PDB file of N, CA and C in Angstrom:
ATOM      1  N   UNK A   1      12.348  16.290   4.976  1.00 53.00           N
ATOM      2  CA  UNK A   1      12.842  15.146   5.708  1.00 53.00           C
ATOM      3  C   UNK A   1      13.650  14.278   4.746  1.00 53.00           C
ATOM      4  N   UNK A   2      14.789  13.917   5.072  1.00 68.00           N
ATOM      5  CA  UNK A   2      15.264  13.156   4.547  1.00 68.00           C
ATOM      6  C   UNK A   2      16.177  11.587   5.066  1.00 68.00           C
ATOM      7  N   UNK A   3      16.445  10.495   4.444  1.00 79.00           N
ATOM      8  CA  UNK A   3      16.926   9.372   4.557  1.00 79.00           C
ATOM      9  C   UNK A   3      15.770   8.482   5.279  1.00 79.00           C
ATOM     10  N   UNK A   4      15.933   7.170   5.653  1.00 77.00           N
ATOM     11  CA  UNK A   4      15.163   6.501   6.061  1.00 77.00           C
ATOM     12  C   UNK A   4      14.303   6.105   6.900  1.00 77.00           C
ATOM     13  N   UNK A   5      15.322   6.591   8.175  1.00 82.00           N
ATOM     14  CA  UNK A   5      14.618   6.701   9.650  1.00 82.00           C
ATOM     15  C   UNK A   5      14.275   8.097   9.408  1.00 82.00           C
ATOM     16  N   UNK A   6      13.723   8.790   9.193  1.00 86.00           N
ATOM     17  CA  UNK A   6      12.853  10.196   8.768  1.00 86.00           C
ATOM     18  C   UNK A   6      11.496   9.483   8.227  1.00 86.00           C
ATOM     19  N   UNK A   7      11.732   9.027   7.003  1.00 84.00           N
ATOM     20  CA  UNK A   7      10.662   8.435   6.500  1.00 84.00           C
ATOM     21  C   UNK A   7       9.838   7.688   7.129  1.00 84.00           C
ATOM     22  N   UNK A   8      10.364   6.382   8.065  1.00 86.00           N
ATOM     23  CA  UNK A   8       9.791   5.441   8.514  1.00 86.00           C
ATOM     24  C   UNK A   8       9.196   6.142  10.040  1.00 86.00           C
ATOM     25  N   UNK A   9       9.876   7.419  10.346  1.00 91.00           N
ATOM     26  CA  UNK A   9       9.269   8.063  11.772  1.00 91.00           C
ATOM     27  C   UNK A   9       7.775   8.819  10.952  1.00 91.00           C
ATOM     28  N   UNK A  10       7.764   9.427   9.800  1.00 92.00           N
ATOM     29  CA  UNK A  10       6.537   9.835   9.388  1.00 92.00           C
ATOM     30  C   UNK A  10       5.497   8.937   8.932  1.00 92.00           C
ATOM     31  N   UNK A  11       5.783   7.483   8.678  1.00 90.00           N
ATOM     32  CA  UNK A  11       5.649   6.183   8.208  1.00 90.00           C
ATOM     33  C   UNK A  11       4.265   5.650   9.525  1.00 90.00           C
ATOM     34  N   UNK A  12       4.487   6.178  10.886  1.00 92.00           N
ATOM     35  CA  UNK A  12       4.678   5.580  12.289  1.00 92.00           C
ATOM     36  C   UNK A  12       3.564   6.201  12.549  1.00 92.00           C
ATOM     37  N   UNK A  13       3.836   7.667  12.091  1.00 94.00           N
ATOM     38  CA  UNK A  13       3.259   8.839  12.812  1.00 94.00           C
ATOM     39  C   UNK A  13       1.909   8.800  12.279  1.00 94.00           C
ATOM     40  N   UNK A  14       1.923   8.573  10.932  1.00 94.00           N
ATOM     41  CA  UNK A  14       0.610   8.417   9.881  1.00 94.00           C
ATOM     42  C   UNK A  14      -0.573   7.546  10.122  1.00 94.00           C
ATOM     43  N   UNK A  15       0.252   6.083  10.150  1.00 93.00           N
ATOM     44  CA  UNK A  15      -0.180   5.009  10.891  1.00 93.00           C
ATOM     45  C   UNK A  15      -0.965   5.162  12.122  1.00 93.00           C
ATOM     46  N   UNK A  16      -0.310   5.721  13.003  1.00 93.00           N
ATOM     47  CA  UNK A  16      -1.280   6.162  14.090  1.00 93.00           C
ATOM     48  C   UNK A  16      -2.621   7.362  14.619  1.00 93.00           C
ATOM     49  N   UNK A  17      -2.057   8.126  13.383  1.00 96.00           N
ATOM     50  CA  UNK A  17      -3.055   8.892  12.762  1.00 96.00           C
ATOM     51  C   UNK A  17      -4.613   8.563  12.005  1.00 96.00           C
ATOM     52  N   UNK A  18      -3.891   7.659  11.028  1.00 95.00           N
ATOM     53  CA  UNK A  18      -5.157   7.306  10.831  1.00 95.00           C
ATOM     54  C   UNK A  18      -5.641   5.705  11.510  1.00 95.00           C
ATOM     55  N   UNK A  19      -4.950   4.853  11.963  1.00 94.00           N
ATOM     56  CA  UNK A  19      -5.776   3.948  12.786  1.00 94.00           C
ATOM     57  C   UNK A  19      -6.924   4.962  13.880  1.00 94.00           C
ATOM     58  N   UNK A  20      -6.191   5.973  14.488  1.00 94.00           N
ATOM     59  CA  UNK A  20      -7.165   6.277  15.518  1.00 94.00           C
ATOM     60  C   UNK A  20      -7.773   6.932  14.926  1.00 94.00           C
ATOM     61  N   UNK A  21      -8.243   7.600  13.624  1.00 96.00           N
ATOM     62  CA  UNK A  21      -9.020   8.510  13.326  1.00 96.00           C
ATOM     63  C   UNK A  21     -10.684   7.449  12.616  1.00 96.00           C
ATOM     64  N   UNK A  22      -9.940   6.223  12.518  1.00 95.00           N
ATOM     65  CA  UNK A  22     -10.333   5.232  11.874  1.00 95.00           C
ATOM     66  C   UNK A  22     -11.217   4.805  13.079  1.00 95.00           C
ATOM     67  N   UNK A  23     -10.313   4.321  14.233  1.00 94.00           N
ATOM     68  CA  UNK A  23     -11.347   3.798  14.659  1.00 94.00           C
ATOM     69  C   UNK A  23     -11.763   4.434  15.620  1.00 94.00           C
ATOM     70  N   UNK A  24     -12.453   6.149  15.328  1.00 96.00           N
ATOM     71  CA  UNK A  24     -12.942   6.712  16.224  1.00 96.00           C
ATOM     72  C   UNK A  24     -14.334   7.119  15.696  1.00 96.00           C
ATOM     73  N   UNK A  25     -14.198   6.438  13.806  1.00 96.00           N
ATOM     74  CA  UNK A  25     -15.432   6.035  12.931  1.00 96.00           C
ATOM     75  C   UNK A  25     -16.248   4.614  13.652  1.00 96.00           C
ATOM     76  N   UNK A  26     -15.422   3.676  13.709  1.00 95.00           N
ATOM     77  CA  UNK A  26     -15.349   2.589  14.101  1.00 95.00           C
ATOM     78  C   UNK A  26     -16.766   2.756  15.192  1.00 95.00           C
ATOM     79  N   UNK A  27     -16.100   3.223  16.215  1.00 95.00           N
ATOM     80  CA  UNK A  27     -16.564   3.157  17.317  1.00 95.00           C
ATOM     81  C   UNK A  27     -17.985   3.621  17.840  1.00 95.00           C
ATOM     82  N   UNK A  28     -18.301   4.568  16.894  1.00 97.00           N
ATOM     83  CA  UNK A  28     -19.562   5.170  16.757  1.00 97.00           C
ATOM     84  C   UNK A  28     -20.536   3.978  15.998  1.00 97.00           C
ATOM     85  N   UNK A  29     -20.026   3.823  14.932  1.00 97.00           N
ATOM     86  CA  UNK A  29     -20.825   3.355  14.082  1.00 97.00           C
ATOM     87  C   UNK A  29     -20.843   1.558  14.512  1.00 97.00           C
ATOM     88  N   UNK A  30     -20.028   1.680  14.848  1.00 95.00           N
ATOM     89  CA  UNK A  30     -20.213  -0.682  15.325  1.00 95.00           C
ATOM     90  C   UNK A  30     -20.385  -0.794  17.070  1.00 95.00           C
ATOM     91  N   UNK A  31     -19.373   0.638  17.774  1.00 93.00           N
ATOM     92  CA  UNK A  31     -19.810   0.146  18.860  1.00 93.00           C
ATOM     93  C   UNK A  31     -20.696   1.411  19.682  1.00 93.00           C
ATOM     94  N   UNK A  32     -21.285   2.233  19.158  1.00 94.00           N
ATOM     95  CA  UNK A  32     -22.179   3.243  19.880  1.00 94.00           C
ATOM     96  C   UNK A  32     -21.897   4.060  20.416  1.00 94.00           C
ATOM     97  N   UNK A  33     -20.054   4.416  20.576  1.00 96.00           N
ATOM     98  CA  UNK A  33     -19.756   5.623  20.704  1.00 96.00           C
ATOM     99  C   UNK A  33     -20.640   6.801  20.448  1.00 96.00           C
ATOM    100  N   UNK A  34     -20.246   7.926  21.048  1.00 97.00           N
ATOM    101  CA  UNK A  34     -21.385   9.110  20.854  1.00 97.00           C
ATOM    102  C   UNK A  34     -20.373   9.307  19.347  1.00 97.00           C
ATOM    103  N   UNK A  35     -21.232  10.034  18.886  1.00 97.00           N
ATOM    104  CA  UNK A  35     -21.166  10.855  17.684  1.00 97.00           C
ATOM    105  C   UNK A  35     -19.783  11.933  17.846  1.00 97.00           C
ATOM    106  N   UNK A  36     -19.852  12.517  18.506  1.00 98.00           N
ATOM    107  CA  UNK A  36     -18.807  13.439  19.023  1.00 98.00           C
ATOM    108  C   UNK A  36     -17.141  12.796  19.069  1.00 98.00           C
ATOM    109  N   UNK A  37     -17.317  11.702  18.812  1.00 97.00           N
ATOM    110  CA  UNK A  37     -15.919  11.294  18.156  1.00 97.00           C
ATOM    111  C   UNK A  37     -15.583  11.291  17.074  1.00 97.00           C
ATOM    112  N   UNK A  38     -16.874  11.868  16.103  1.00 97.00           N
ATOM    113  CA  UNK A  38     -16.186  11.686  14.808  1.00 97.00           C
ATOM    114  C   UNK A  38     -15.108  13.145  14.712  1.00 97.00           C
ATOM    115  N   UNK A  39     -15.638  14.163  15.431  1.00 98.00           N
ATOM    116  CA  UNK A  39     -14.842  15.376  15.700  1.00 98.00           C
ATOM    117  C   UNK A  39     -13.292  14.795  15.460  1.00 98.00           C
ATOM    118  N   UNK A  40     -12.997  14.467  16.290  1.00 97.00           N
ATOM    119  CA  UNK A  40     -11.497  14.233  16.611  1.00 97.00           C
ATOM    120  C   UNK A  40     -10.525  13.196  15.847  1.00 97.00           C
ATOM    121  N   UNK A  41     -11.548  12.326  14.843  1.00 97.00           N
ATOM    122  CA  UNK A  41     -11.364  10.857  13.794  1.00 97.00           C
ATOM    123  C   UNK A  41     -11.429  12.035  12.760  1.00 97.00           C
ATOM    124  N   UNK A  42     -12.152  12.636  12.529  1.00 97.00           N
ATOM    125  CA  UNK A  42     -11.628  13.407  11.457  1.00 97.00           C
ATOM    126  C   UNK A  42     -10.426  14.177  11.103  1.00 97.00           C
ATOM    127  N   UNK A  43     -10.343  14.389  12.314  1.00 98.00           N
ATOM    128  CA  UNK A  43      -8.787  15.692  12.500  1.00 98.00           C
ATOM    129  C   UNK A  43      -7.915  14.737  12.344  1.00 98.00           C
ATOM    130  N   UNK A  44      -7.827  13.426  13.268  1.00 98.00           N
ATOM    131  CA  UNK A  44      -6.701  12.409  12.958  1.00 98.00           C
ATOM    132  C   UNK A  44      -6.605  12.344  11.224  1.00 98.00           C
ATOM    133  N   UNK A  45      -7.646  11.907  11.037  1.00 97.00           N
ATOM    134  CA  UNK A  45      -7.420  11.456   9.142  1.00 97.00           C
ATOM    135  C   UNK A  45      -6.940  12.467   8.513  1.00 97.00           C
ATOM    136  N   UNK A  46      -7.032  13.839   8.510  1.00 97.00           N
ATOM    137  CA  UNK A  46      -6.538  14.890   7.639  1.00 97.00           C
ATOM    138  C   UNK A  46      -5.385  14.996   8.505  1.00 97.00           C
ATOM    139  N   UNK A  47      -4.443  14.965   9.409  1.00 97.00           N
ATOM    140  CA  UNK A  47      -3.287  14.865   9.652  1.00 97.00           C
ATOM    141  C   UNK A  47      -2.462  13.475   9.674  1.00 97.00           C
ATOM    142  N   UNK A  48      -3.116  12.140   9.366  1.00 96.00           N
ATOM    143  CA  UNK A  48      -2.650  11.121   8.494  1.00 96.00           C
ATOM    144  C   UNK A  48      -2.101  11.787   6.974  1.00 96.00           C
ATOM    145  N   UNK A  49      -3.440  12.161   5.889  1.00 94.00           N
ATOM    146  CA  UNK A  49      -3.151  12.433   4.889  1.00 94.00           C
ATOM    147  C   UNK A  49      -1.915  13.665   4.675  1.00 94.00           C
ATOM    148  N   UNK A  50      -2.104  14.645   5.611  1.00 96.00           N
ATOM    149  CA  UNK A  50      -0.841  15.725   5.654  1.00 96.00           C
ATOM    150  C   UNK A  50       0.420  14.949   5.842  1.00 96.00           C
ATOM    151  N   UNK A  51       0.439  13.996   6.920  1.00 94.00           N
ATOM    152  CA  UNK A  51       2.039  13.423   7.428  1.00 94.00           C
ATOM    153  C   UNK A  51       2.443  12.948   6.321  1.00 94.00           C
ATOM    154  N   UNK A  52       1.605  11.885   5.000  1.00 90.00           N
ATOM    155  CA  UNK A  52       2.298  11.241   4.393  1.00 90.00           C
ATOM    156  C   UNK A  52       2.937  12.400   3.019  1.00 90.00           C
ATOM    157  N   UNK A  53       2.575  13.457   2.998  1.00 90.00           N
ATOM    158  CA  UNK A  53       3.126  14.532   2.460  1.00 90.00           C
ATOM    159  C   UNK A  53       4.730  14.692   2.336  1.00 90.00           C
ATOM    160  N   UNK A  54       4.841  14.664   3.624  1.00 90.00           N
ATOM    161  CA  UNK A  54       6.280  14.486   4.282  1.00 90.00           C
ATOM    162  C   UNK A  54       7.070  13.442   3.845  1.00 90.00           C
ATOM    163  N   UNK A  55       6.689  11.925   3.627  1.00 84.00           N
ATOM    164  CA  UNK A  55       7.503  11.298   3.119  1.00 84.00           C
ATOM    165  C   UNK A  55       8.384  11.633   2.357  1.00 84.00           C
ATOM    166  N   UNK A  56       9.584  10.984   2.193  1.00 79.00           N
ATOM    167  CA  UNK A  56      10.581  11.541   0.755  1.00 79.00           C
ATOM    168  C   UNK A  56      10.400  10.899  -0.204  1.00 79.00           C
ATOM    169  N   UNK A  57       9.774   9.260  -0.649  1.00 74.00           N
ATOM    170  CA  UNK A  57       9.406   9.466  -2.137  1.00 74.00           C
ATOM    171  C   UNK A  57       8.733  10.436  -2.591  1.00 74.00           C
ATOM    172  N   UNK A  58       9.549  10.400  -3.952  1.00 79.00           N
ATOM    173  CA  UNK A  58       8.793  11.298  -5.017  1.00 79.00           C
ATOM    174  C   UNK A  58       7.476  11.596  -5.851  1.00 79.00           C
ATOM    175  N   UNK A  59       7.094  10.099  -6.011  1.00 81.00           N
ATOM    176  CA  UNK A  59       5.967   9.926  -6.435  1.00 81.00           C
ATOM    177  C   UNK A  59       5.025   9.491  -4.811  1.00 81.00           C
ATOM    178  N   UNK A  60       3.694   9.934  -5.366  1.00 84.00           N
ATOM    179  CA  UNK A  60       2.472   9.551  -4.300  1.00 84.00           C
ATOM    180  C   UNK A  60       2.333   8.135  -4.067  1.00 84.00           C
ATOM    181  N   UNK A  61       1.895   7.322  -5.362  1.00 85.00           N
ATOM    182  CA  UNK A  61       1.863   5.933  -5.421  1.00 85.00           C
ATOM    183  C   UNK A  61       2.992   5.355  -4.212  1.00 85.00           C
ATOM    184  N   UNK A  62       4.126   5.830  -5.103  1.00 84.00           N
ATOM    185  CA  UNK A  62       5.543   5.105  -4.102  1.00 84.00           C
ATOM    186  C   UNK A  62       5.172   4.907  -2.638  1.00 84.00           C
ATOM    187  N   UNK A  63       5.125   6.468  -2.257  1.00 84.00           N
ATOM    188  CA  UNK A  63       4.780   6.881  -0.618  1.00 84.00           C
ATOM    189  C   UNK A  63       3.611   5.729  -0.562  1.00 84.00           C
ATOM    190  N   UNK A  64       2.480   5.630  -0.738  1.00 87.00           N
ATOM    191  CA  UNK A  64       1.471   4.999  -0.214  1.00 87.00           C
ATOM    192  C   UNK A  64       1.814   3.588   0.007  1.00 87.00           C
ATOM    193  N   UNK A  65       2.514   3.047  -0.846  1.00 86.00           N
ATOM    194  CA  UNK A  65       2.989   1.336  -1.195  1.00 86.00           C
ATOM    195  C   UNK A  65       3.931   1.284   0.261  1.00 86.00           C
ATOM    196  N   UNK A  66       4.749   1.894  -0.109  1.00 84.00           N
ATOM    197  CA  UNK A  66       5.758   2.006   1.414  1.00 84.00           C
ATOM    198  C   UNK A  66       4.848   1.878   2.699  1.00 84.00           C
ATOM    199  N   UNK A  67       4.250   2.893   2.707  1.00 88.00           N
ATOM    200  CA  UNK A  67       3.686   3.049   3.708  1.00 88.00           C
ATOM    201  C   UNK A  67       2.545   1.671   4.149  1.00 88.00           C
ATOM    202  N   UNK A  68       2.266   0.874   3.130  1.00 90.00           N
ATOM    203  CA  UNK A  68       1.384   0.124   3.916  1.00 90.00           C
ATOM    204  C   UNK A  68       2.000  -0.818   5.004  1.00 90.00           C
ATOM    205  N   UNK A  69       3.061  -1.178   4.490  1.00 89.00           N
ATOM    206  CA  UNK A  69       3.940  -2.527   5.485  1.00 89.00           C
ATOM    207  C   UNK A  69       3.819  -1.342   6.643  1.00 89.00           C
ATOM    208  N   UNK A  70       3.906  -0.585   7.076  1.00 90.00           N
ATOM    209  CA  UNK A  70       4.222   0.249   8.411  1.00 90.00           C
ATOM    210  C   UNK A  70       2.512   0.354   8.612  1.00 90.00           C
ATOM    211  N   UNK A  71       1.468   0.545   8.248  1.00 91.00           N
ATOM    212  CA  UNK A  71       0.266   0.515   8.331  1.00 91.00           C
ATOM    213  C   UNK A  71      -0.055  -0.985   8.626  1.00 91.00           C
ATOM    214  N   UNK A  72      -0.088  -1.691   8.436  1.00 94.00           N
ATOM    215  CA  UNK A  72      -0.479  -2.958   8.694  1.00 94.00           C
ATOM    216  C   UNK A  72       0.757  -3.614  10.304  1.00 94.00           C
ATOM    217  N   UNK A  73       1.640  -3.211  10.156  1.00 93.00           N
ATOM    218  CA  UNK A  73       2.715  -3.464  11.719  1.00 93.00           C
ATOM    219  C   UNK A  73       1.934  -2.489  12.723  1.00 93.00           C
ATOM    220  N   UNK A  74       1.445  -1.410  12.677  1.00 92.00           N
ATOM    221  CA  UNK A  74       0.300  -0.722  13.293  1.00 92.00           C
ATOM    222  C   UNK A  74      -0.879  -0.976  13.516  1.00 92.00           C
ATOM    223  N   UNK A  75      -1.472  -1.264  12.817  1.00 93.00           N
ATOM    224  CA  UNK A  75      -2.788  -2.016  13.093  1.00 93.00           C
ATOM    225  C   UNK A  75      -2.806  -3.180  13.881  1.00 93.00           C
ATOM    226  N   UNK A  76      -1.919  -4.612  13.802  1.00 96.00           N
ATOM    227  CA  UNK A  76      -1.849  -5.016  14.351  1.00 96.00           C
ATOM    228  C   UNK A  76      -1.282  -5.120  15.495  1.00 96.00           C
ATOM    229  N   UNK A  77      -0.544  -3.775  16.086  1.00 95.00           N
ATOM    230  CA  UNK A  77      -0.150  -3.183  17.439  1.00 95.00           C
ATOM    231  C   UNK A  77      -1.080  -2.639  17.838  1.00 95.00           C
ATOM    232  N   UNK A  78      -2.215  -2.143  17.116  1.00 92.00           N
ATOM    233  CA  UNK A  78      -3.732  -1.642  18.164  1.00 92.00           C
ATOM    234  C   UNK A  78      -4.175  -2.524  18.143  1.00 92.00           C
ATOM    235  N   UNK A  79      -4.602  -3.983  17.429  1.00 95.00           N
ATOM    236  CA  UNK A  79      -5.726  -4.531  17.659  1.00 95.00           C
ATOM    237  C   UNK A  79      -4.696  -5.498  18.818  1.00 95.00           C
ATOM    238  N   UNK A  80      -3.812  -5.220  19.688  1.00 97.00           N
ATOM    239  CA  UNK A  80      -3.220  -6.176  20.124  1.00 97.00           C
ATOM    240  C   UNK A  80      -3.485  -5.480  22.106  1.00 97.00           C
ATOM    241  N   UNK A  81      -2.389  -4.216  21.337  1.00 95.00           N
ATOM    242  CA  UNK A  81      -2.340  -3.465  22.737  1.00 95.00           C
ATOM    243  C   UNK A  81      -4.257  -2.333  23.192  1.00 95.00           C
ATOM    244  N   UNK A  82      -4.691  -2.309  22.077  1.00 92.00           N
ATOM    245  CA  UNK A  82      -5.820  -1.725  22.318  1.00 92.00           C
ATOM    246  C   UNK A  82      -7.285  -2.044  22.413  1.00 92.00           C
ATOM    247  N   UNK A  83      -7.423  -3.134  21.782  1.00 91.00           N
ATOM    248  CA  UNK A  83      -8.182  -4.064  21.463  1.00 91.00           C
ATOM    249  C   UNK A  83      -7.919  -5.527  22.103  1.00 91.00           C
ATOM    250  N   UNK A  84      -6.865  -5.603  22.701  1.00 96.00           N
ATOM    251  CA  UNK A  84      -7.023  -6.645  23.717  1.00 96.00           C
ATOM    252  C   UNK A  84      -7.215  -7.910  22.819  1.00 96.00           C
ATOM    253  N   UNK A  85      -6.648  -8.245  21.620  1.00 97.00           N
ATOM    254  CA  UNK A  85      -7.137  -9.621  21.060  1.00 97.00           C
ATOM    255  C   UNK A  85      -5.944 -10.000  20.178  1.00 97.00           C
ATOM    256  N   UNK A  86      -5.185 -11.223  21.140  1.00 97.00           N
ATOM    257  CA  UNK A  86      -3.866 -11.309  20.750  1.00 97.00           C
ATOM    258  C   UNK A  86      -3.617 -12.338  19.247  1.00 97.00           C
ATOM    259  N   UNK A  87      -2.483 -11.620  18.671  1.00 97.00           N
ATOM    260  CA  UNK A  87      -2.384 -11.661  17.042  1.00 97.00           C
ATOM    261  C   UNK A  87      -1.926 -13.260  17.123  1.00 97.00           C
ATOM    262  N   UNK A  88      -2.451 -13.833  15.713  1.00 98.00           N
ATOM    263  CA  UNK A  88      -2.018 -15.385  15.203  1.00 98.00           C
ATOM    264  C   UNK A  88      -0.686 -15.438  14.789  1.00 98.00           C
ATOM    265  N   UNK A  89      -0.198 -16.647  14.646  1.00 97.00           N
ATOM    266  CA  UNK A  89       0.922 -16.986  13.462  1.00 97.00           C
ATOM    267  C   UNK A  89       0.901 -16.063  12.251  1.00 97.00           C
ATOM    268  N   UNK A  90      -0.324 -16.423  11.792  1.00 97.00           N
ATOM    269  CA  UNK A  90      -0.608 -15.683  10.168  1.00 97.00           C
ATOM    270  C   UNK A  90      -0.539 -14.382  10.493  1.00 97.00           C
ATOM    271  N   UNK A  91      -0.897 -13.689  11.415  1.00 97.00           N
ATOM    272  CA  UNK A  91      -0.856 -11.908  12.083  1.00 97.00           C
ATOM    273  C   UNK A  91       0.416 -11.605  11.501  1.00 97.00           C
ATOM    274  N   UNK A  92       1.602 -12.327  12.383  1.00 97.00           N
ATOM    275  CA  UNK A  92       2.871 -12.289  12.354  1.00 97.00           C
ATOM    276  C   UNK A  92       3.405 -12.604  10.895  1.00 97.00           C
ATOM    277  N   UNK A  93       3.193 -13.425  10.466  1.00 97.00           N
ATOM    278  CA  UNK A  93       3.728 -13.699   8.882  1.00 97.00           C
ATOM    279  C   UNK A  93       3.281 -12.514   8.461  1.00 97.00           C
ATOM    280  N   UNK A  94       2.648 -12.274   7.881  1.00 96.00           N
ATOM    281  CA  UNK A  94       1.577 -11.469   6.810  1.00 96.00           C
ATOM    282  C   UNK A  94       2.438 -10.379   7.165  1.00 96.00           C
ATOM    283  N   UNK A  95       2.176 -10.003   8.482  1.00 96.00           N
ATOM    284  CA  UNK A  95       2.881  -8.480   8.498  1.00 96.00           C
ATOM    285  C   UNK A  95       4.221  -8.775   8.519  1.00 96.00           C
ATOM    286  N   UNK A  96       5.317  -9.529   8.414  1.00 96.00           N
ATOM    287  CA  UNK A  96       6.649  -9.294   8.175  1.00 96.00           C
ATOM    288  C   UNK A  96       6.644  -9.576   6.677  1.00 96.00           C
ATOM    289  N   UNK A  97       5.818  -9.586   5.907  1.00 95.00           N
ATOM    290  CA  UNK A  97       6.295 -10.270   4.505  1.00 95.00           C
ATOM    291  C   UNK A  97       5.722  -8.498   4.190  1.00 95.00           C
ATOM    292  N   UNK A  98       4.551  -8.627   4.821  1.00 93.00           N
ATOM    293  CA  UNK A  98       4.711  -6.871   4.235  1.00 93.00           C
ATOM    294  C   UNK A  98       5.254  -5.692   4.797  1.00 93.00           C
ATOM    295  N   UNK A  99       6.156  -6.117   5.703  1.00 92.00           N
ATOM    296  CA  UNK A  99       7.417  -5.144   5.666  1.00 92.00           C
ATOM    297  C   UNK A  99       8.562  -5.250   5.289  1.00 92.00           C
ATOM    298  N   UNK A 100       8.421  -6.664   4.606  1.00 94.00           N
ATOM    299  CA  UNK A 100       9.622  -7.037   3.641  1.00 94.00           C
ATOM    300  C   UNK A 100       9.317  -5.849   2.369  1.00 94.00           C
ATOM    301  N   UNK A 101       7.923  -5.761   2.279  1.00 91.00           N
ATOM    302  CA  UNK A 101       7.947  -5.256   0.488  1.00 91.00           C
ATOM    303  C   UNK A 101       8.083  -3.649   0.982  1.00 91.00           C
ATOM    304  N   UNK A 102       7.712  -3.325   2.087  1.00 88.00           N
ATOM    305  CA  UNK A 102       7.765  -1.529   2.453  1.00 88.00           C
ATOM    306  C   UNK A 102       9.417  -1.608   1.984  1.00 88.00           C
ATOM    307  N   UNK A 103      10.368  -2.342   2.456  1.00 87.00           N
ATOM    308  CA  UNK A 103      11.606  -2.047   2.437  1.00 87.00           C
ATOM    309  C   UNK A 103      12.521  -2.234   1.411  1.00 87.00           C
ATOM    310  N   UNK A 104      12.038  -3.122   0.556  1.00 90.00           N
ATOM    311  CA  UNK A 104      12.257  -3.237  -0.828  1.00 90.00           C
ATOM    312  C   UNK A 104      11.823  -1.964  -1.779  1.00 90.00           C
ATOM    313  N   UNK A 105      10.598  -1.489  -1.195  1.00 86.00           N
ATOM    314  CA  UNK A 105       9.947  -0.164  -2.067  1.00 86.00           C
ATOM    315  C   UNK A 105      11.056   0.704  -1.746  1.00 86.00           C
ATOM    316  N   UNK A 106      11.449   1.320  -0.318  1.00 81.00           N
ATOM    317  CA  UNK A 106      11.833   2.346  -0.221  1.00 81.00           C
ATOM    318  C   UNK A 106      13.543   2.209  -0.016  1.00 81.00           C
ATOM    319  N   UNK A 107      14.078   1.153  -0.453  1.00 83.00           N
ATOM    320  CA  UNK A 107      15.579   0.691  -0.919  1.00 83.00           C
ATOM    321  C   UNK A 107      15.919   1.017  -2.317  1.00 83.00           C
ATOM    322  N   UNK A 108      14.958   0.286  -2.729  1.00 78.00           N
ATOM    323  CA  UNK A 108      14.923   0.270  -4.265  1.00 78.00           C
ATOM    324  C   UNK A 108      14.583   1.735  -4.782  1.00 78.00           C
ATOM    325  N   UNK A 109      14.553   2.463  -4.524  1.00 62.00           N
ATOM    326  CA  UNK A 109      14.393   4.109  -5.267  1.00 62.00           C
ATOM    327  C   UNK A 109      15.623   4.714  -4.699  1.00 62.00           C
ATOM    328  N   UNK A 110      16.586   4.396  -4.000  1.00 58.00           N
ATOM    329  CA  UNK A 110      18.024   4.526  -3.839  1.00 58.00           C
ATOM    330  C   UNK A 110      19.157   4.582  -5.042  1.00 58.00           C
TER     331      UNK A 110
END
């Protein structure tokens, strides 16, 4: 994969990978889900960790740093649209300052 919108579509894909694999831990363990979700939270998380493979930085570190500003704009799109509990001011700051730095990471190795 290459250039930016490549990156930031595997960026997306990851993100949603592991939020739901995350909170399909979550759900068992805080809200009593059966057990039988960890089945499918697991498979999400090892195809989180595969997608970010795909990224085009070079180094691992890089990929992961990038990737959080797109991890955190995700999270707070589930805890919004899925979770039903609508985001603050600070929600909104926080996550544009850290997709200021995803985009600085993955500019700056240009």
């Amino acid at each position: 994969m290459t250039g930016l919108p490549a990156t930031l579509a595997v960026y997306i894909a990851a993100a949603l990978a592991e939020i739901g694999g995350c909170f399909a831990v979550w759900s068992v363990v805080r809200s009593g889900a059966s057990p039988w979700w960890l089945a499918p939270g697991f498979a999400l998380l090892c195809l989180f960790a595969w997608l970010l493979t795909l990224s085009e930085p070079e180094a691992a570190g890089r990929a992961f740093a990038a990737y959080g500003g797109i991890y955190i704009l995700s999270a707070i799109g589930w805890m919004i649209w899925v979770e039903k509990v609508p985001a603050t001011r600070s929600d909104a700051l926080g996550t544009l300052l850290c997709l200021a730095g995803c985009f600085v990471i993955l500019a700056g190795r240009r």
